[in-house]
Coordinates of C-alpha atoms in Angstrom, one line a residue:
X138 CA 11.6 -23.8 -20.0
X139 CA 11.2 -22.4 -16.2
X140 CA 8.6 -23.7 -13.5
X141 CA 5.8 -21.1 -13.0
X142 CA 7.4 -20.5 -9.8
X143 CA 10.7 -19.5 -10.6
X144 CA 9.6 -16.9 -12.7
X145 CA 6.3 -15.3 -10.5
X146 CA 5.4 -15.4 -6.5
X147 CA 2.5 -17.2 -6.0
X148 CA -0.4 -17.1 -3.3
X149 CA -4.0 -17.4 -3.0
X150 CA -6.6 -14.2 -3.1
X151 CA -8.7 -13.1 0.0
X152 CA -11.1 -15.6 1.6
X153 CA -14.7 -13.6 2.4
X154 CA -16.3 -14.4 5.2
X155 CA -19.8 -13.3 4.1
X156 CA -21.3 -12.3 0.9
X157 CA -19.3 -9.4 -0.6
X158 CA -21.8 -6.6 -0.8
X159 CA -20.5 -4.2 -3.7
X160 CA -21.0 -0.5 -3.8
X161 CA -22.1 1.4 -6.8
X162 CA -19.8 4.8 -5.7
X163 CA -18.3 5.8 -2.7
X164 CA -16.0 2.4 -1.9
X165 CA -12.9 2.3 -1.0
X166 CA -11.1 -0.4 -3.0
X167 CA -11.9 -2.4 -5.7
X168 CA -12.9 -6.0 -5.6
X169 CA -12.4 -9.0 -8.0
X170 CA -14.2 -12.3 -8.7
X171 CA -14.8 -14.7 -10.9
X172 CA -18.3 -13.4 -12.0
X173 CA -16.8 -9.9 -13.1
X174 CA -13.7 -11.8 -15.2
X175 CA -15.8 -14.0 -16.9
X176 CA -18.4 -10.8 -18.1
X177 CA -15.7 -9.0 -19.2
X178 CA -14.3 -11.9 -20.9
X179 CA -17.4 -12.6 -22.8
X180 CA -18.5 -8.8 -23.5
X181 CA -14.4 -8.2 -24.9
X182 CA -11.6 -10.1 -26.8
X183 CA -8.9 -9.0 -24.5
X184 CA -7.9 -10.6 -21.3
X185 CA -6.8 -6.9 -19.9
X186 CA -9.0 -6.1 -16.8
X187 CA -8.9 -2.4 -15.9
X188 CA -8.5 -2.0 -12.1
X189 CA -11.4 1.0 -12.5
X190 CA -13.9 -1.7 -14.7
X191 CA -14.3 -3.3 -11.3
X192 CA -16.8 -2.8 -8.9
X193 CA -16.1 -1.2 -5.5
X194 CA -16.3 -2.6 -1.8
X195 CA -16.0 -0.8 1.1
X196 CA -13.4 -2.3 3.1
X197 CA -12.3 -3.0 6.4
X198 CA -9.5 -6.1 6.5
X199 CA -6.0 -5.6 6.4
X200 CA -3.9 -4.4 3.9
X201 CA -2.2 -7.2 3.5
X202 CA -5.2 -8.3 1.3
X203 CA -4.5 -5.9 -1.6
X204 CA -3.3 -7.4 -5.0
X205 CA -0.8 -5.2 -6.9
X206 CA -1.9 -3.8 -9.9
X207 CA 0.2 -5.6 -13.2
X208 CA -0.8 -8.8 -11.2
X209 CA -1.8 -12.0 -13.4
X210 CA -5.1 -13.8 -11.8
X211 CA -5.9 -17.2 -12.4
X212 CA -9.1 -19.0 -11.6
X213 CA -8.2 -21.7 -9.3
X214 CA -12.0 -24.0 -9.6
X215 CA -14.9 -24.6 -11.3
X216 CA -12.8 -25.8 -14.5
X217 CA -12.5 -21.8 -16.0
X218 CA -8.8 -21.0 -16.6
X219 CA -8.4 -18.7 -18.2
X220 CA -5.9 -16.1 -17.0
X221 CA -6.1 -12.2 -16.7
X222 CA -4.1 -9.2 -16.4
X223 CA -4.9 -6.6 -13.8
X224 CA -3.8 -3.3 -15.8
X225 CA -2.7 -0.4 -14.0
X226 CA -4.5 3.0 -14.4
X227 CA -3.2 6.2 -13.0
X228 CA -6.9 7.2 -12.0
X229 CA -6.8 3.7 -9.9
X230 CA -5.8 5.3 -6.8
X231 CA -7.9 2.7 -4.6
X232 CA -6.5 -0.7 -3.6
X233 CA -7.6 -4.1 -5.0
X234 CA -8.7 -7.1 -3.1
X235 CA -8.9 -10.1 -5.2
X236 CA -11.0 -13.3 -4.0
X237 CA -10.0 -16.4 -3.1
X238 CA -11.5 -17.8 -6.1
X239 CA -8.1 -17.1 -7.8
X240 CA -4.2 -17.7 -7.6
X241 CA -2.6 -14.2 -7.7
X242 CA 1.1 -14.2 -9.9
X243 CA 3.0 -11.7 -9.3
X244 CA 6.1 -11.9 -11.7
X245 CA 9.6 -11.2 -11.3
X246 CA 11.7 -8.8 -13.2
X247 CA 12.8 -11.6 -15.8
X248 CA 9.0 -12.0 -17.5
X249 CA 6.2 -9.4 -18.3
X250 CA 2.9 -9.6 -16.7
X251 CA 1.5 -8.9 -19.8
X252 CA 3.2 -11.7 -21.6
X253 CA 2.5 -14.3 -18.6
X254 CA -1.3 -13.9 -19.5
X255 CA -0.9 -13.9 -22.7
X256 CA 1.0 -17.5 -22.5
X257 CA -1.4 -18.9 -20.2
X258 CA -4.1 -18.6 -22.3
X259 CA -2.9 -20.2 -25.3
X260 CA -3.8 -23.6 -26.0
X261 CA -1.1 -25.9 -24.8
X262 CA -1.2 -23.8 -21.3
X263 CA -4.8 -24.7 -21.1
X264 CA -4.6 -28.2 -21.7
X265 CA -2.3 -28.2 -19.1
X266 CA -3.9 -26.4 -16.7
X267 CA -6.6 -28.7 -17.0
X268 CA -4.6 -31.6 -16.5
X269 CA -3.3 -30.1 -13.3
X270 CA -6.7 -29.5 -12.2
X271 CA -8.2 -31.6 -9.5
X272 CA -11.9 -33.1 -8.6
X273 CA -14.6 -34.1 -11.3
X274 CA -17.6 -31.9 -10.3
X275 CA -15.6 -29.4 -9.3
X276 CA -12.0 -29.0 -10.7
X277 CA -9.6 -27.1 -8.4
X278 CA -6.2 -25.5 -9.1
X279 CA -3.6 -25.6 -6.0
X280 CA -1.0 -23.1 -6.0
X281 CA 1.5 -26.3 -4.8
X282 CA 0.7 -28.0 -8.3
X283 CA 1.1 -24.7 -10.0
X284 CA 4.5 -23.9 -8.8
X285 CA 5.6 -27.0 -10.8
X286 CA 4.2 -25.7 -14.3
X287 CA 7.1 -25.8 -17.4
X288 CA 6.7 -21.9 -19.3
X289 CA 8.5 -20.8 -22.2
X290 CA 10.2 -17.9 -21.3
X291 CA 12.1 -15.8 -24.4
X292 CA 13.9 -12.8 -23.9
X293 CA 12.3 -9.6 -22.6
X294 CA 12.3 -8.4 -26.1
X295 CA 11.0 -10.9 -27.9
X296 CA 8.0 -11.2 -24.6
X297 CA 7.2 -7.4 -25.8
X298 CA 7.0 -7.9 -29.1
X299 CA 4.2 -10.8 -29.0
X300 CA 2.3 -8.3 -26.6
X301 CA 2.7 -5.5 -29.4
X302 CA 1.7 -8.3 -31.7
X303 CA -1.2 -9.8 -30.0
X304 CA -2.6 -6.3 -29.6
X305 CA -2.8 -5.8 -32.7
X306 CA -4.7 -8.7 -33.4
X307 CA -6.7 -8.0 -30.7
X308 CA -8.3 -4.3 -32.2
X309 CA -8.4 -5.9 -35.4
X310 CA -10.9 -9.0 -34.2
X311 CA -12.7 -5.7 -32.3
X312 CA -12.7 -3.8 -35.7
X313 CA -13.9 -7.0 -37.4
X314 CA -16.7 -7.3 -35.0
X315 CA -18.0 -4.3 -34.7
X316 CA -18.4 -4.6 -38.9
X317 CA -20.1 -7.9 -38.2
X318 CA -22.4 -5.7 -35.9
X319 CA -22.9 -2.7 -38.3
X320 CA -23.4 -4.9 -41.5
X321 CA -25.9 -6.9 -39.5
X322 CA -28.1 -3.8 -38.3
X323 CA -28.3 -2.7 -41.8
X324 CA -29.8 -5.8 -43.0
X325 CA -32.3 -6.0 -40.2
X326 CA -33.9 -2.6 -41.3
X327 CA -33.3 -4.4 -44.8
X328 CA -35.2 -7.3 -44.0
X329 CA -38.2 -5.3 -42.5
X330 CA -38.5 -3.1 -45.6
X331 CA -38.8 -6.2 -47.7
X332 CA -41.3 -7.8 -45.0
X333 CA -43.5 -3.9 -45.4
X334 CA -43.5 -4.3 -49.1
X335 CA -44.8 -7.8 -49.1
X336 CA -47.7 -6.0 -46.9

């Protein structure tokens, strides 16, 4: 077991000013907060967020702002945990700036980005997450308190082959899914031939 800190750097995501007024086309970086994750969270399976899924900003800060691309973000309040990969795309040519609604991990050579999301988001990780949360109405993680969390860290090897494993399981629960969908549409048009015959 290593602490969380040992293993990734980790600091807090951009603090807006103002109300971040999104762009449809034409920006010039890309923006993440915790509205976008959770969509994509509860449209998808995966926890992978394309850096081009996100919506554009046009921006004017520093560049010290930017997140990296094969960053892990965390949601630090509001009791939603759940971790997520920012995945690299060669057409992503424009920076990221990432809210300060999140802690941004950035992970040393010794554990994959991929696999740090992956173990954050399984159940023991939660639960403690949650416990390391602070505030009732509002639970808050601090990067201070997250520096101090135990991970199981395997060999690089074995960390790639739980990613190769867990996408797998990923497209099949999309597979499965979308036959859920499929199987469901063709009993609707079922169901209102039946409902015309009883006419």
């Amino acid at each position: 077991m290593k602490t969380l800190n040992s293993i990734a750097n980790i600091r807090t995501g951009y603090t807006f000013r103002e109300k971040v007024e999104e762009v449809a086309v034409g920006g010039n970086a890309y923006v993440v907060q915790i509205k976008d994750v959770r969509k994509i969270h509860q449209d998808g399976i995966s926890f992978n967020l394309p850096v081009v899924s996100l919506p554009q900003i046009n921006w004017t800060g520093k560049d010290n702002a930017f997140v990296s691309a094969g960053s892990v973000l965390l949601p630090a309040r509001g009791g939603y945990f759940k971790a997520s990969y920012l995945v690299p795309t060669d057409s992503a040519s424009m920076p990221v700036v990432v809210s300060s609604q999140f802690l941004v991990l950035t992970p040393t050579k010794h554990i994959l980005a991929e696999f740090l999301c992956w173990i954050l988001n399984q159940p023991a990780m939660q639960r403690a997450l949650i416990e390391s949360s602070q505030g009732t109405s509002m639970p808050m993680l601090r990067a201070e308190t997250l520096k101090k969390l135990k991970i199981a860290v395997p060999s690089l090897k074995t960390q790639q082959h739980i990613i190769e494993l867990n996408r797998l399981w990923e497209h099949e629960q999309q597979l499965t899914q979308a036959l859920l969908k499929n199987r469901e549409n063709m009993l609707q048009g079922v169901f209102q031939q039946l409902l015309k015959e009883t006419n």
